[in-house]
Short mmCIF file of C-alpha atoms in Angstrom, two decimals:
data_model
loop_
_atom_site.label_atom_id
_atom_site.label_comp_id
_atom_site.label_asym_id
_atom_site.label_seq_id
_atom_site.Cartn_x
_atom_site.Cartn_y
_atom_site.Cartn_z
CA MET A 140 5.24 12.14 6.88
CA LYS A 141 2.72 9.63 5.55
CA PRO A 142 -0.81 9.90 6.93
CA ALA A 143 -1.82 7.18 9.37
CA ARG A 144 -3.83 4.37 7.89
CA PRO A 145 -7.40 3.87 9.08
CA LYS A 146 -7.69 1.83 12.25
CA ARG A 147 -9.35 -1.07 10.42
CA THR A 148 -6.41 -1.32 7.98
CA ARG A 149 -3.85 -1.21 10.81
CA LEU A 150 -5.64 -4.01 12.62
CA ARG A 151 -5.73 -6.15 9.50
CA ALA A 152 -2.04 -5.54 8.85
CA SER A 153 -1.22 -6.66 12.36
CA GLY A 154 -3.07 -9.94 11.85
CA LYS A 155 -6.11 -8.95 13.89
CA THR A 156 -9.72 -8.80 12.68
CA LEU A 157 -12.63 -6.82 13.93
CA LYS A 158 -15.15 -8.92 15.82
CA ARG A 159 -18.56 -7.36 15.71
CA LYS A 160 -21.96 -8.96 16.10
CA ARG A 161 -23.75 -9.11 12.79
CA PRO A 162 -27.14 -7.38 12.61
CA GLU A 163 -30.17 -9.47 13.46
CA LEU A 164 -33.90 -8.89 13.64
CA SER A 165 -35.52 -8.87 17.02
CA PRO A 166 -37.93 -11.79 17.58
CA GLU A 167 -40.84 -9.38 17.18
CA ASP A 168 -39.51 -7.92 13.92
CA ARG A 169 -38.75 -11.37 12.55
CA THR A 170 -42.30 -12.51 13.22
CA ALA A 171 -43.72 -9.36 11.65
CA LEU A 172 -41.58 -9.59 8.52
CA GLU A 173 -42.10 -13.31 7.98
CA GLY A 174 -45.83 -12.65 8.23
CA ARG A 175 -45.56 -10.04 5.48
CA LEU A 176 -43.41 -12.32 3.35
CA GLY A 177 -45.70 -15.30 3.86
CA TYR A 178 -42.71 -17.52 4.64
CA THR A 179 -41.12 -18.71 7.90
CA PHE A 180 -37.40 -19.42 7.72
CA LYS A 181 -36.01 -22.63 9.14
CA THR A 182 -32.54 -21.02 9.19
CA VAL A 183 -32.99 -17.36 9.99
CA GLU A 184 -29.40 -16.57 8.98
CA TRP A 185 -30.55 -16.64 5.35
CA LEU A 186 -33.05 -13.89 6.09
CA HIS A 187 -30.53 -11.79 8.01
CA ARG A 188 -28.03 -12.05 5.17
CA ALA A 189 -30.68 -11.10 2.60
CA LEU A 190 -31.45 -7.94 4.58
CA THR A 191 -27.82 -6.83 4.96
CA HIS A 192 -26.79 -4.11 2.53
CA PRO A 193 -23.19 -4.21 1.17
CA SER A 194 -22.57 -0.74 2.63
CA LEU A 195 -21.88 -2.59 5.90
CA ILE A 196 -19.17 -4.90 4.52
CA ASP A 197 -16.30 -2.68 5.67
CA ASN A 198 -17.65 -2.85 9.20
CA TYR A 199 -17.08 -6.60 9.09
CA ASP A 200 -13.57 -6.74 7.61
CA GLY A 201 -14.74 -6.91 4.00
CA ASP A 202 -16.36 -10.34 4.26
CA ALA A 203 -18.14 -10.83 0.90
CA GLN A 204 -20.24 -13.63 2.39
CA PHE A 205 -21.68 -11.18 4.88
CA SER A 206 -23.82 -8.93 2.67
CA ASN A 207 -26.76 -9.73 0.38
CA GLN A 208 -24.83 -9.28 -2.89
CA ARG A 209 -24.27 -12.97 -3.57
CA LEU A 210 -27.86 -13.79 -2.69
CA GLU A 211 -29.03 -10.97 -4.95
CA PHE A 212 -27.04 -12.54 -7.80
CA LEU A 213 -28.72 -15.91 -7.21
CA GLY A 214 -32.16 -14.42 -6.61
CA ASP A 215 -32.10 -12.63 -9.95
CA ARG A 216 -31.70 -16.01 -11.69
CA VAL A 217 -34.32 -17.78 -9.57
CA LEU A 218 -36.80 -14.97 -10.17
CA GLY A 219 -36.10 -15.09 -13.91
CA LEU A 220 -36.70 -18.83 -14.15
CA ILE A 221 -39.93 -18.80 -12.16
CA MET A 222 -41.26 -15.70 -13.91
CA ALA A 223 -40.60 -17.25 -17.32
CA GLU A 224 -42.54 -20.35 -16.24
CA MET A 225 -45.43 -18.21 -14.97
CA LEU A 226 -45.65 -16.26 -18.21
CA ILE A 227 -45.54 -19.40 -20.37
CA ALA A 228 -48.39 -20.87 -18.32
CA LYS A 229 -50.49 -17.69 -18.20
CA PHE A 230 -50.16 -16.78 -21.89
CA PRO A 231 -50.13 -20.07 -23.83
CA SER A 232 -50.93 -18.41 -27.16
CA GLU A 233 -48.71 -15.31 -27.02
CA ARG A 234 -45.55 -14.98 -29.07
CA GLU A 235 -42.04 -14.71 -27.69
CA GLY A 236 -41.82 -10.96 -28.29
CA TYR A 237 -44.82 -10.19 -26.09
CA LEU A 238 -43.56 -12.53 -23.36
CA THR A 239 -40.10 -10.95 -23.48
CA ARG A 240 -41.45 -7.42 -23.03
CA LEU A 241 -43.60 -8.50 -20.11
CA PHE A 242 -40.76 -10.53 -18.58
CA HIS A 243 -38.31 -7.63 -18.54
CA GLN A 244 -40.88 -5.38 -16.90
CA LEU A 245 -41.65 -7.92 -14.18
CA VAL A 246 -38.05 -8.72 -13.19
CA SER A 247 -36.82 -5.12 -13.43
CA GLY A 248 -35.46 -3.15 -10.50
CA GLU A 249 -38.58 -1.00 -10.57
CA ALA A 250 -40.88 -4.03 -10.27
CA CYS A 251 -38.80 -5.55 -7.45
CA ALA A 252 -38.86 -2.23 -5.60
CA GLU A 253 -42.64 -2.02 -5.98
CA VAL A 254 -43.00 -5.51 -4.52
CA GLY A 255 -40.72 -4.56 -1.63
CA GLU A 256 -42.63 -1.37 -0.96
CA ALA A 257 -45.94 -3.28 -0.95
CA ILE A 258 -44.47 -5.64 1.64
CA GLY A 259 -43.10 -2.71 3.68
CA LEU A 260 -39.55 -4.05 3.55
CA ARG A 261 -37.49 -0.87 3.89
CA PRO A 262 -37.54 -0.54 7.72
CA PHE A 263 -36.18 -4.09 8.08
CA ILE A 264 -33.08 -3.63 5.88
CA PHE A 265 -29.70 -3.31 7.61
CA LEU A 266 -27.66 -0.59 5.92
CA ASP A 267 -25.21 2.19 6.61
CA ALA A 268 -26.68 5.55 7.56
CA SER A 269 -25.13 7.10 4.44
CA MET A 270 -27.31 4.84 2.29
CA GLU A 271 -30.65 5.91 3.77
CA ASN A 272 -31.48 7.63 0.49
CA ASN A 273 -30.37 5.04 -2.05
CA LYS A 274 -32.49 5.66 -5.10
CA ARG A 275 -31.69 4.87 -8.72
CA GLY A 276 -33.96 6.98 -10.85
CA SER A 277 -37.48 6.60 -9.54
CA TYR A 278 -37.04 3.50 -7.38
CA ASP A 279 -35.28 2.42 -4.18
CA LYS A 280 -32.38 0.20 -5.21
CA SER A 281 -31.77 -1.05 -1.65
CA VAL A 282 -35.31 -2.43 -1.53
CA ALA A 283 -35.09 -3.93 -5.03
CA ASP A 284 -31.80 -5.68 -4.24
CA ALA A 285 -33.10 -6.98 -0.91
CA ILE A 286 -36.18 -8.46 -2.60
CA GLU A 287 -34.00 -10.39 -5.05
CA ALA A 288 -31.86 -11.54 -2.14
CA ILE A 289 -34.95 -12.68 -0.24
CA VAL A 290 -36.03 -14.75 -3.26
CA ALA A 291 -32.64 -16.50 -3.09
CA ALA A 292 -32.79 -16.83 0.69
CA ILE A 293 -36.18 -18.57 0.47
CA TYR A 294 -34.83 -20.78 -2.32
CA ARG A 295 -31.80 -21.79 -0.22
CA ASP A 296 -33.90 -22.29 2.89
CA GLY A 297 -36.98 -24.00 1.46
CA GLY A 298 -36.29 -24.96 -2.14
CA LEU A 299 -37.69 -23.98 -5.52
CA GLU A 300 -41.34 -24.55 -4.63
CA ALA A 301 -41.09 -22.20 -1.65
CA ALA A 302 -39.55 -19.54 -3.89
CA ARG A 303 -42.26 -20.11 -6.50
CA THR A 304 -44.99 -19.70 -3.89
CA PHE A 305 -43.44 -16.43 -2.67
CA ILE A 306 -43.14 -15.01 -6.18
CA SER A 307 -46.65 -16.11 -7.18
CA ARG A 308 -48.05 -14.43 -4.10
CA HIS A 309 -46.24 -11.10 -4.33
CA TRP A 310 -45.85 -10.64 -8.08
CA MET A 311 -49.42 -11.59 -9.05
CA MET A 312 -50.85 -8.06 -8.88
CA GLU A 313 -47.79 -6.78 -10.70
CA LEU A 314 -48.46 -9.39 -13.37
CA VAL A 315 -52.07 -8.32 -13.77
CA ASP A 316 -51.12 -4.63 -13.98
CA ARG A 317 -48.39 -5.28 -16.58
CA GLU A 318 -50.70 -7.49 -18.61
CA LEU A 319 -53.34 -4.77 -18.80
CA SER A 320 -50.79 -2.11 -19.68
CA GLN A 321 -49.60 -4.24 -22.63
CA GLN A 322 -53.09 -4.54 -24.12
CA ASN A 323 -54.69 -2.10 -26.52
CA PRO A 324 -57.31 -0.04 -24.60
CA LYS A 325 -59.77 -0.57 -27.46
CA THR A 326 -59.40 -4.34 -27.01
CA ARG A 327 -59.98 -4.04 -23.28
CA LEU A 328 -63.05 -1.88 -23.88
CA SER A 329 -64.41 -4.47 -26.33
CA ASP A 330 -63.81 -7.18 -23.72
CA TRP A 331 -65.74 -5.11 -21.18
CA CYS A 332 -68.65 -4.68 -23.60
CA GLY A 333 -68.77 -8.39 -24.29
CA ALA A 334 -68.61 -9.31 -20.61
CA ASN A 335 -71.39 -6.82 -19.77
CA ARG A 336 -73.58 -7.57 -22.79
CA ALA A 337 -73.29 -3.98 -23.94
CA PRO A 338 -73.15 -2.66 -27.53
CA TYR A 339 -69.62 -2.44 -28.83
CA ALA A 340 -67.95 0.97 -28.73
CA THR A 341 -68.09 3.43 -31.61
CA TYR A 342 -65.49 6.11 -32.34
CA ASP A 343 -66.09 9.50 -33.94
CA ILE A 344 -63.68 12.33 -34.73
CA ILE A 345 -65.01 15.43 -33.01
CA GLU A 346 -62.30 17.79 -34.16
CA ARG A 347 -59.05 17.87 -36.14
CA SER A 348 -56.75 20.79 -35.41
CA GLY A 349 -53.14 21.84 -35.83
CA PRO A 350 -50.95 21.99 -38.95
CA ASP A 351 -50.81 19.11 -41.42
CA HIS A 352 -47.37 18.00 -40.22
CA GLU A 353 -48.47 18.00 -36.55
CA PRO A 354 -52.23 17.31 -36.38
CA VAL A 355 -54.23 16.83 -33.17
CA PHE A 356 -57.33 14.62 -33.22
CA LEU A 357 -60.15 14.84 -30.68
CA VAL A 358 -62.10 11.57 -30.67
CA GLN A 359 -65.20 10.46 -28.81
CA ALA A 360 -65.55 6.83 -27.70
CA LYS A 361 -69.14 5.83 -26.95
CA VAL A 362 -70.87 2.70 -25.63
CA GLU A 363 -74.56 3.22 -26.30
CA GLY A 364 -76.58 3.31 -23.09
CA HIS A 365 -73.51 3.24 -20.85
CA GLY A 366 -71.37 6.31 -21.42
CA GLN A 367 -68.94 8.24 -23.55
CA ALA A 368 -65.57 9.95 -23.24
CA THR A 369 -63.32 12.11 -25.39
CA ASP A 370 -59.56 12.45 -25.59
CA LYS A 371 -56.82 13.74 -27.89
CA GLY A 372 -53.96 12.20 -29.82
CA ARG A 373 -51.44 12.97 -32.54
CA SER A 374 -53.15 10.44 -34.80
CA ARG A 375 -56.68 9.09 -35.06
CA GLN A 376 -55.54 5.73 -33.66
CA GLU A 377 -53.78 7.32 -30.70
CA ALA A 378 -56.82 9.48 -29.92
CA GLU A 379 -59.17 6.48 -30.16
CA MET A 380 -57.02 4.48 -27.72
CA ALA A 381 -56.85 7.41 -25.29
CA ALA A 382 -60.63 7.90 -25.44
CA ALA A 383 -61.22 4.16 -25.02
CA ASP A 384 -58.95 4.08 -21.98
CA ARG A 385 -60.73 7.06 -20.40
CA LEU A 386 -64.18 5.56 -21.07
CA LEU A 387 -63.19 2.15 -19.72
CA LYS A 388 -61.94 3.70 -16.47
CA ASP A 389 -65.23 5.59 -16.12
CA LEU A 390 -67.27 2.45 -16.75
CA ILE A 391 -65.30 0.42 -14.19
CA ARG A 392 -65.50 3.25 -11.65
CA ASN A 393 -69.26 3.64 -12.09
CA ALA A 394 -69.81 -0.12 -11.87
CA GLY A 395 -67.96 -0.19 -8.52
#
């Protein structure tokens, strides 16, 4: 005897479809989320669709228009275009290679998840209970996908300028952080010295240890009259950058 098909399949075979109310935010939750997003939807259906995880599709007879997958697809392209424009404007003298590295960091799943976490998006996402722990590596994929979908939802609801305003607002700190991480710590320390009218940093090898094929350098970075710091590296250059980074953090912390 063949096993009985699931109820949903039997209903579809008989020409019937499941009618179930699609998930919606309460008026209070909508107001709270739109405040965090910095955008008020004219057509709230775009927001509801952007928040609906594809794990719920089977609950609504497999309707591909129902979940946020199609919006996520569009949002990825809108985010890419706007981010490329932002990078071109912010770094007019940088070469394509530098811009490409920064671009891929800023539109990655990790970056989108960080933006979503900063907004506090997770509690507003509609998803199946089995997907409550939906992480890919070190980031929450449900949040990352929903952020891309929200970019598209804002684009469909308010146009390209509305999407650009949203991205500029929520990715700006990410942009600053990525920019700093791309720069050589010694360059950043020199910039700090110049901005604070301090002597430029000097670097001295304090110790060289380990075998010739695997040396370890201990280097001291010093800004006369302001401070010093030491750190290690597998080469002199690596140790100097580590010491510069440590000293710069100390200088910024002490200035605050």
